[in-house]
Amino acid sequence: MPRKQPKATADASDNQASLLLAWYDRHRRHLPWRSAPGEYADPYHVWLAEIMLQQTTVVTVGPYYQDFLKRWPRVQNLAAAPLDDVLTAWAGLGYYARARNLKKCAEAVVADHRGVFPDTEDGLRGLPGIGPYTAAAVAAIAFDRPTTILDGNVERVMARLYRVATPLPKAKEELRELASRFTPQKRPGDYAQAIMDLGATICTPTKPKCILCPWREICAAHAAGDMEAYPKKLPKAARPQRFGLCYVMLDKQGRIALEKRPEKGLLGGMMQVPTSDWLGQAFDEGMADELAPAKLKWRRLDGGVTHVFTHFALHLIVFAATGVKPDPRYQWVEIDNLGNVALPTVMRKVVEHGLGKLV
């Protein structure tokens, strides 16, 4: 006989939440931004971690989170920090609009809320860079509000519990409604972290550890034996390809020329070597000198750099020139000081490729 699915009753929901919380009390992940079960977490810490964790793994975020707290231990410190310093500290985490919104949000908390984060989901939604998920997460984890969290982990758990046939992203509202049935009035902050931990460590995308799951008995996908078939997803469209030219210039002192990207748009406000526009077709070789930032003896470097963004893949051809007379249009940076510059990952790849080929 197929096992029963979760019932939409208060008693059943409370029972399942209690089972999950009991599992969480024994098996929760120990993360630097978390408080002990039953205790309130610092809203600044929770917010900072949640922004960093968007599209980024826990393992990657850990060192960045610790570094940010060391530099800016309170939201007032972050609000007062120069944007370039924040972007530099963020370099490597990707999705750099998050860093700019992080700064704007800190400024808004200080200017409009006297340095205290709003303690409701609606209040948090009014801050820059805070969307529905982050508002729900901070309200639950920092203020113990009974909000419904819906991240990728929760979507996967709910899709499997109910064998939701609707593919993502169309299924989001359906999954949100299902998730809301389980949100308890007691310990909602711990519950929010518990269900995310369940998805991250037990109900994983592949090879879920069902034998260890506290909700195994009510999971329709487990009963059917087709857990990895959920959540359903629409077929991925082919990733667009873009192309560009990069120019690595070194002066006689070995300093590299960098420029700041426009504040708006992808990688806004970050630093780069002089670079062409990114086009949807490969560049004609004859365009290299025409698009170069200066009339120099350019050398095309073997190979190139490919970097995959969320919505497209970027292919860059790298040219280099050495012994260049410094041009005041650019910042000339010592190679040893590149760690103090807000270089996005794609430009770090370009610089490493250029320097590696020039040695």
CSV table of C-alpha atoms in Angstrom, one decimal:
chain,number,residue,atom,x,y,z
A,1,MET,CA,0.0,0.0,0.0
A,2,PRO,CA,1.3,3.5,-0.7
A,3,ARG,CA,2.2,5.5,2.3
A,4,LYS,CA,0.0,8.3,3.4
A,5,GLN,CA,0.9,11.9,2.4
A,6,PRO,CA,0.9,14.8,4.8
A,7,LYS,CA,-2.5,15.9,5.9
A,8,ALA,CA,-3.4,19.6,5.8
A,9,THR,CA,-4.4,19.7,9.4
A,10,ALA,CA,-3.0,21.7,12.3
A,11,ASP,CA,-2.4,18.6,14.4
A,12,ALA,CA,-0.6,16.8,11.6
A,13,SER,CA,1.5,19.8,10.7
A,14,ASP,CA,2.5,20.4,14.3
A,15,ASN,CA,3.5,16.7,14.6
A,16,GLN,CA,5.6,16.8,11.5
A,17,ALA,CA,7.2,20.1,12.6
A,18,SER,CA,8.0,18.5,16.0
A,19,LEU,CA,9.6,15.5,14.3
A,20,LEU,CA,11.8,17.8,12.2
A,21,LEU,CA,12.8,20.0,15.1
A,22,ALA,CA,13.8,16.9,17.2
A,23,TRP,CA,15.9,15.8,14.3
A,24,TYR,CA,17.4,19.3,14.0
A,25,ASP,CA,18.3,19.4,17.7
A,26,ARG,CA,20.4,16.3,17.2
A,27,HIS,CA,21.8,16.8,13.7
A,28,ARG,CA,21.9,20.5,12.8
A,29,ARG,CA,24.8,22.0,11.0
A,30,HIS,CA,27.0,24.2,13.1
A,31,LEU,CA,27.4,27.4,11.0
A,32,PRO,CA,29.2,30.6,12.2
A,33,TRP,CA,26.1,32.7,11.8
A,34,ARG,CA,23.8,30.4,13.8
A,35,SER,CA,22.8,30.6,17.4
A,36,ALA,CA,22.0,27.6,19.6
A,37,PRO,CA,18.5,26.0,19.2
A,38,GLY,CA,15.9,28.1,21.0
A,39,GLU,CA,18.1,31.3,21.1
A,40,TYR,CA,17.7,34.4,19.0
A,41,ALA,CA,20.4,35.1,16.4
A,42,ASP,CA,21.9,38.6,15.7
A,43,PRO,CA,19.8,40.1,12.8
A,44,TYR,CA,22.9,41.6,11.3
A,45,HIS,CA,24.7,38.3,11.2
A,46,VAL,CA,21.6,36.5,9.8
A,47,TRP,CA,21.1,39.1,7.1
A,48,LEU,CA,24.7,39.2,6.1
A,49,ALA,CA,24.9,35.4,5.8
A,50,GLU,CA,21.6,35.1,3.9
A,51,ILE,CA,22.7,37.7,1.3
A,52,MET,CA,26.0,35.9,0.9
A,53,LEU,CA,24.4,32.5,0.6
A,54,GLN,CA,22.3,33.5,-2.4
A,55,GLN,CA,23.6,31.4,-5.3
A,56,THR,CA,26.7,30.5,-3.3
A,57,THR,CA,27.6,27.5,-1.2
A,58,VAL,CA,28.0,27.4,2.6
A,59,VAL,CA,31.6,26.3,2.2
A,60,THR,CA,32.5,29.3,0.0
A,61,VAL,CA,30.6,31.8,2.2
A,62,GLY,CA,32.2,30.9,5.5
A,63,PRO,CA,35.6,32.7,5.1
A,64,TYR,CA,33.9,35.7,3.5
A,65,TYR,CA,31.4,36.0,6.3
A,66,GLN,CA,34.2,35.9,9.0
A,67,ASP,CA,36.2,38.5,7.1
A,68,PHE,CA,33.2,40.9,6.8
A,69,LEU,CA,32.5,40.6,10.5
A,70,LYS,CA,36.1,41.3,11.3
A,71,ARG,CA,36.2,44.4,9.1
A,72,TRP,CA,32.7,45.6,9.9
A,73,PRO,CA,31.4,44.0,13.2
A,74,ARG,CA,28.2,46.1,13.3
A,75,VAL,CA,25.8,47.3,10.6
A,76,GLN,CA,26.9,50.9,11.4
A,77,ASN,CA,30.5,50.0,10.4
A,78,LEU,CA,29.3,48.5,7.1
A,79,ALA,CA,27.1,51.5,6.3
A,80,ALA,CA,30.1,53.9,6.8
A,81,ALA,CA,32.5,51.8,4.7
A,82,PRO,CA,33.6,53.0,1.2
A,83,LEU,CA,31.8,51.0,-1.5
A,84,ASP,CA,35.1,50.1,-3.1
A,85,ASP,CA,36.2,48.4,0.1
A,86,VAL,CA,33.0,46.4,0.2
A,87,LEU,CA,33.3,45.4,-3.4
A,88,THR,CA,36.9,44.4,-2.9
A,89,ALA,CA,36.0,42.2,0.2
A,90,TRP,CA,33.2,40.7,-1.8
A,91,ALA,CA,35.4,39.8,-4.9
A,92,GLY,CA,35.1,36.1,-5.6
A,93,LEU,CA,31.5,35.7,-4.3
A,94,GLY,CA,29.9,36.7,-7.6
A,95,TYR,CA,26.6,38.4,-8.3
A,96,TYR,CA,28.1,41.7,-7.4
A,97,ALA,CA,24.8,43.6,-7.4
A,98,ARG,CA,24.4,41.8,-4.0
A,99,ALA,CA,27.4,43.7,-2.6
A,100,ARG,CA,26.1,47.1,-3.8
A,101,ASN,CA,22.7,46.3,-2.3
A,102,LEU,CA,24.3,45.1,0.9
A,103,LYS,CA,25.9,48.5,1.3
A,104,LYS,CA,22.6,50.3,0.5
A,105,CYS,CA,20.7,48.2,2.9
A,106,ALA,CA,23.2,48.9,5.7
A,107,GLU,CA,22.9,52.6,5.0
A,108,ALA,CA,19.1,52.4,5.1
A,109,VAL,CA,19.0,50.5,8.4
A,110,VAL,CA,21.2,53.1,10.0
A,111,ALA,CA,19.6,56.2,8.4
A,112,ASP,CA,15.9,55.1,8.5
A,113,HIS,CA,15.8,52.6,11.4
A,114,ARG,CA,18.4,53.9,13.8
A,115,GLY,CA,20.7,50.9,13.2
A,116,VAL,CA,18.1,48.3,14.2
A,117,PHE,CA,16.7,45.9,11.6
A,118,PRO,CA,12.9,45.7,11.3
A,119,ASP,CA,11.6,42.7,13.0
A,120,THR,CA,8.8,41.8,10.6
A,121,GLU,CA,8.7,40.2,7.2
A,122,ASP,CA,7.0,43.3,5.7
A,123,GLY,CA,9.4,45.7,7.4
A,124,LEU,CA,12.4,43.8,6.0
A,125,ARG,CA,10.9,43.7,2.5
A,126,GLY,CA,11.1,47.5,2.5
A,127,LEU,CA,14.9,47.4,2.7
A,128,PRO,CA,17.2,47.5,-0.4
A,129,GLY,CA,18.2,44.2,-1.8
A,130,ILE,CA,15.9,42.1,0.5
A,131,GLY,CA,13.4,40.0,-1.5
A,132,PRO,CA,10.7,37.6,-0.3
A,133,TYR,CA,13.0,34.7,0.7
A,134,THR,CA,15.6,36.8,2.6
A,135,ALA,CA,12.8,38.7,4.4
A,136,ALA,CA,11.2,35.5,5.5
A,137,ALA,CA,14.5,34.0,6.5
A,138,VAL,CA,15.7,36.9,8.6
A,139,ALA,CA,12.2,37.4,10.2
A,140,ALA,CA,12.1,33.7,11.2
A,141,ILE,CA,15.7,33.1,12.2
A,142,ALA,CA,16.5,36.4,13.9
A,143,PHE,CA,13.1,37.3,15.3
A,144,ASP,CA,11.3,33.9,15.5
A,145,ARG,CA,8.5,35.0,13.3
A,146,PRO,CA,6.4,32.2,11.8
A,147,THR,CA,7.2,32.9,8.2
A,148,THR,CA,7.3,30.4,5.3
A,149,ILE,CA,10.8,29.9,3.9
A,150,LEU,CA,11.1,28.8,0.3
A,151,ASP,CA,14.6,28.3,-1.0
A,152,GLY,CA,15.9,25.5,-3.3
A,153,ASN,CA,16.2,23.1,-0.5
A,154,VAL,CA,12.6,23.6,0.7
A,155,GLU,CA,11.3,23.4,-2.8
A,156,ARG,CA,12.9,20.1,-3.3
A,157,VAL,CA,11.6,18.7,0.0
A,158,MET,CA,8.0,19.8,-0.7
A,159,ALA,CA,8.1,18.6,-4.3
A,160,ARG,CA,9.1,15.1,-3.1
A,161,LEU,CA,6.7,15.0,-0.2
A,162,TYR,CA,3.8,15.6,-2.5
A,163,ARG,CA,5.2,14.4,-5.9
A,164,VAL,CA,4.4,17.8,-7.4
A,165,ALA,CA,4.1,17.3,-11.1
A,166,THR,CA,4.3,21.0,-12.0
A,167,PRO,CA,7.8,21.9,-13.1
A,168,LEU,CA,9.9,24.7,-11.6
A,169,PRO,CA,9.7,27.7,-11.8
A,170,LYS,CA,6.0,27.4,-12.4
A,171,ALA,CA,5.5,25.3,-9.3
A,172,LYS,CA,6.9,28.0,-6.9
A,173,GLU,CA,3.6,29.2,-5.6
A,174,GLU,CA,2.2,25.7,-5.2
A,175,LEU,CA,5.3,24.7,-3.3
A,176,ARG,CA,5.1,27.8,-1.1
A,177,GLU,CA,1.5,26.9,-0.2
A,178,LEU,CA,2.5,23.4,0.7
A,179,ALA,CA,5.4,24.6,2.8
A,180,SER,CA,3.2,27.0,4.7
A,181,ARG,CA,1.2,24.1,6.0
A,182,PHE,CA,4.2,22.9,8.0
A,183,THR,CA,5.3,26.3,9.5
A,184,PRO,CA,4.8,26.0,13.2
A,185,GLN,CA,4.0,28.8,15.7
A,186,LYS,CA,6.5,27.4,18.2
A,187,ARG,CA,10.2,27.7,17.3
A,188,PRO,CA,9.6,28.9,13.7
A,189,GLY,CA,13.2,30.2,13.5
A,190,ASP,CA,14.7,26.8,14.4
A,191,TYR,CA,12.1,25.1,12.0
A,192,ALA,CA,13.2,27.4,9.1
A,193,GLN,CA,16.8,26.3,9.6
A,194,ALA,CA,15.8,22.7,10.1
A,195,ILE,CA,14.0,22.4,6.8
A,196,MET,CA,16.9,24.0,5.0
A,197,ASP,CA,19.3,21.6,6.7
A,198,LEU,CA,17.0,18.7,5.7
A,199,GLY,CA,17.3,19.6,2.1
A,200,ALA,CA,21.0,20.4,2.2
A,201,THR,CA,22.1,17.3,4.0
A,202,ILE,CA,19.4,14.6,3.7
A,203,CYS,CA,17.0,15.4,0.8
A,204,THR,CA,19.8,16.2,-1.6
A,205,PRO,CA,19.4,16.6,-5.3
A,206,THR,CA,20.9,13.2,-6.0
A,207,LYS,CA,21.2,10.1,-3.8
A,208,PRO,CA,19.0,11.4,-1.0
A,209,LYS,CA,19.6,9.7,2.4
A,210,CYS,CA,16.0,8.7,2.9
A,211,ILE,CA,16.8,6.2,5.6
A,212,LEU,CA,17.9,9.1,7.8
A,213,CYS,CA,14.9,11.4,7.0
A,214,PRO,CA,12.5,12.2,9.8
A,215,TRP,CA,9.7,12.7,7.2
A,216,ARG,CA,10.4,9.5,5.3
A,217,GLU,CA,7.1,7.9,6.4
A,218,ILE,CA,5.0,10.7,4.9
A,219,CYS,CA,7.0,11.2,1.7
A,220,ALA,CA,5.1,10.3,-1.5
A,221,ALA,CA,8.2,10.2,-3.6
A,222,HIS,CA,9.9,7.8,-1.2
A,223,ALA,CA,6.9,5.6,-1.3
A,224,ALA,CA,7.0,5.5,-5.1
A,225,GLY,CA,10.8,5.2,-5.2
A,226,ASP,CA,11.2,8.1,-7.6
A,227,MET,CA,12.7,10.7,-5.3
A,228,GLU,CA,15.3,12.0,-7.8
A,229,ALA,CA,12.5,12.7,-10.4
A,230,TYR,CA,11.5,15.7,-8.2
A,231,PRO,CA,11.3,18.6,-8.4
A,232,LYS,CA,10.3,18.6,-12.0
A,233,LYS,CA,12.1,21.2,-14.1
A,234,LEU,CA,11.6,22.6,-17.6
A,235,PRO,CA,14.3,21.7,-20.1
A,236,LYS,CA,17.2,24.1,-20.0
A,237,ALA,CA,17.5,26.4,-23.0
A,238,ALA,CA,20.9,26.5,-24.7
A,239,ARG,CA,23.2,28.9,-22.9
A,240,PRO,CA,24.0,32.0,-25.0
A,241,GLN,CA,27.6,32.7,-25.9
A,242,ARG,CA,29.3,36.1,-25.8
A,243,PHE,CA,32.7,37.2,-26.9
A,244,GLY,CA,35.2,39.9,-25.9
A,245,LEU,CA,38.8,41.2,-26.1
A,246,CYS,CA,40.9,42.0,-23.1
A,247,TYR,CA,44.1,44.0,-23.0
A,248,VAL,CA,46.7,43.4,-20.3
A,249,MET,CA,49.1,46.3,-20.1
A,250,LEU,CA,52.2,46.4,-17.9
A,251,ASP,CA,54.4,49.4,-17.5
A,252,LYS,CA,58.2,49.4,-17.0
A,253,GLN,CA,57.7,49.0,-13.3
A,254,GLY,CA,55.6,45.9,-13.8
A,255,ARG,CA,52.3,47.6,-12.8
A,256,ILE,CA,49.1,46.5,-14.5
A,257,ALA,CA,46.5,49.0,-16.0
A,258,LEU,CA,43.0,48.7,-14.5
A,259,GLU,CA,39.8,50.6,-15.1
A,260,LYS,CA,36.5,50.7,-13.3
A,261,ARG,CA,33.4,49.3,-15.0
A,262,PRO,CA,30.2,51.5,-15.1
A,263,GLU,CA,28.3,51.5,-11.8
A,264,LYS,CA,25.2,50.1,-13.4
A,265,GLY,CA,25.0,46.7,-15.1
A,266,LEU,CA,26.8,43.4,-14.7
A,267,LEU,CA,29.9,43.7,-12.5
A,268,GLY,CA,29.0,47.3,-11.9
A,269,GLY,CA,31.7,49.3,-10.1
A,270,MET,CA,34.2,46.5,-10.2
A,271,MET,CA,37.7,46.8,-11.7
A,272,GLN,CA,38.9,45.2,-15.0
A,273,VAL,CA,41.7,45.4,-17.5
A,274,PRO,CA,40.7,47.4,-20.6
A,275,THR,CA,38.1,45.4,-22.3
A,276,SER,CA,35.9,45.5,-25.4
A,277,ASP,CA,32.1,45.2,-25.3
A,278,TRP,CA,30.8,41.7,-25.0
A,279,LEU,CA,29.1,40.7,-28.2
A,280,GLY,CA,27.0,37.8,-29.3
A,281,GLN,CA,29.4,36.8,-32.0
A,282,ALA,CA,33.1,36.1,-32.2
A,283,PHE,CA,35.4,39.0,-33.0
A,284,ASP,CA,37.2,39.3,-36.3
A,285,GLU,CA,40.9,39.2,-35.7
A,286,GLY,CA,41.4,42.5,-37.6
A,287,MET,CA,39.3,44.3,-35.0
A,288,ALA,CA,41.9,43.7,-32.2
A,289,ASP,CA,44.1,46.8,-33.0
A,290,GLU,CA,41.0,48.9,-33.7
A,291,LEU,CA,39.5,48.2,-30.3
A,292,ALA,CA,42.7,48.3,-28.4
A,293,PRO,CA,43.0,51.0,-25.7
A,294,ALA,CA,46.2,52.3,-27.2
A,295,LYS,CA,48.5,51.9,-30.3
A,296,LEU,CA,51.0,49.5,-28.9
A,297,LYS,CA,52.8,46.3,-30.0
A,298,TRP,CA,50.1,43.9,-28.9
A,299,ARG,CA,50.8,40.2,-28.6
A,300,ARG,CA,47.9,37.8,-28.7
A,301,LEU,CA,48.3,35.3,-25.9
A,302,ASP,CA,47.8,31.6,-26.6
A,303,GLY,CA,44.5,30.1,-25.3
A,304,GLY,CA,41.9,32.4,-23.7
A,305,VAL,CA,39.6,32.8,-20.8
A,306,THR,CA,36.1,31.4,-20.5
A,307,HIS,CA,33.8,32.3,-17.7
A,308,VAL,CA,30.2,31.1,-17.2
A,309,PHE,CA,27.7,33.5,-15.8
A,310,THR,CA,24.2,32.6,-14.9
A,311,HIS,CA,22.7,33.5,-18.2
A,312,PHE,CA,25.5,33.3,-20.6
A,313,ALA,CA,29.1,32.0,-21.2
A,314,LEU,CA,31.8,34.6,-21.9
A,315,HIS,CA,34.8,33.8,-24.1
A,316,LEU,CA,37.7,36.3,-23.9
A,317,ILE,CA,40.8,36.6,-26.1
A,318,VAL,CA,43.6,38.2,-24.2
A,319,PHE,CA,46.2,40.6,-25.7
A,320,ALA,CA,49.3,41.9,-23.8
A,321,ALA,CA,51.8,44.7,-24.1
A,322,THR,CA,54.7,45.4,-21.8
A,323,GLY,CA,56.9,48.4,-21.0
A,324,VAL,CA,53.9,50.7,-21.6
A,325,LYS,CA,54.1,54.4,-20.7
A,326,PRO,CA,51.5,54.9,-17.9
A,327,ASP,CA,48.3,56.5,-19.1
A,328,PRO,CA,46.4,58.6,-16.6
A,329,ARG,CA,43.1,57.1,-17.8
A,330,TYR,CA,44.0,54.0,-15.9
A,331,GLN,CA,44.9,52.9,-12.4
A,332,TRP,CA,48.4,51.3,-12.4
A,333,VAL,CA,48.4,48.7,-9.7
A,334,GLU,CA,51.4,46.7,-8.3
A,335,ILE,CA,50.9,43.0,-9.0
A,336,ASP,CA,51.3,42.3,-5.3
A,337,ASN,CA,48.5,44.6,-4.5
A,338,LEU,CA,45.9,43.0,-6.7
A,339,GLY,CA,44.4,41.3,-3.7
A,340,ASN,CA,43.3,44.8,-2.5
A,341,VAL,CA,41.4,45.6,-5.7
A,342,ALA,CA,37.8,44.8,-6.5
A,343,LEU,CA,38.6,42.4,-9.3
A,344,PRO,CA,35.7,40.1,-10.2
A,345,THR,CA,36.5,36.4,-10.7
A,346,VAL,CA,36.4,36.7,-14.5
A,347,MET,CA,39.0,39.5,-14.4
A,348,ARG,CA,41.2,37.6,-12.0
A,349,LYS,CA,41.2,34.8,-14.6
A,350,VAL,CA,42.2,37.2,-17.3
A,351,VAL,CA,45.0,38.7,-15.2
A,352,GLU,CA,46.3,35.3,-14.2
A,353,HIS,CA,46.2,34.1,-17.8
A,354,GLY,CA,48.0,37.3,-18.9
A,355,LEU,CA,50.7,37.2,-16.3
A,356,GLY,CA,51.2,33.4,-16.7
A,357,LYS,CA,51.8,33.8,-20.4
A,358,LEU,CA,54.1,36.8,-20.0
A,359,VAL,CA,56.4,35.1,-17.5
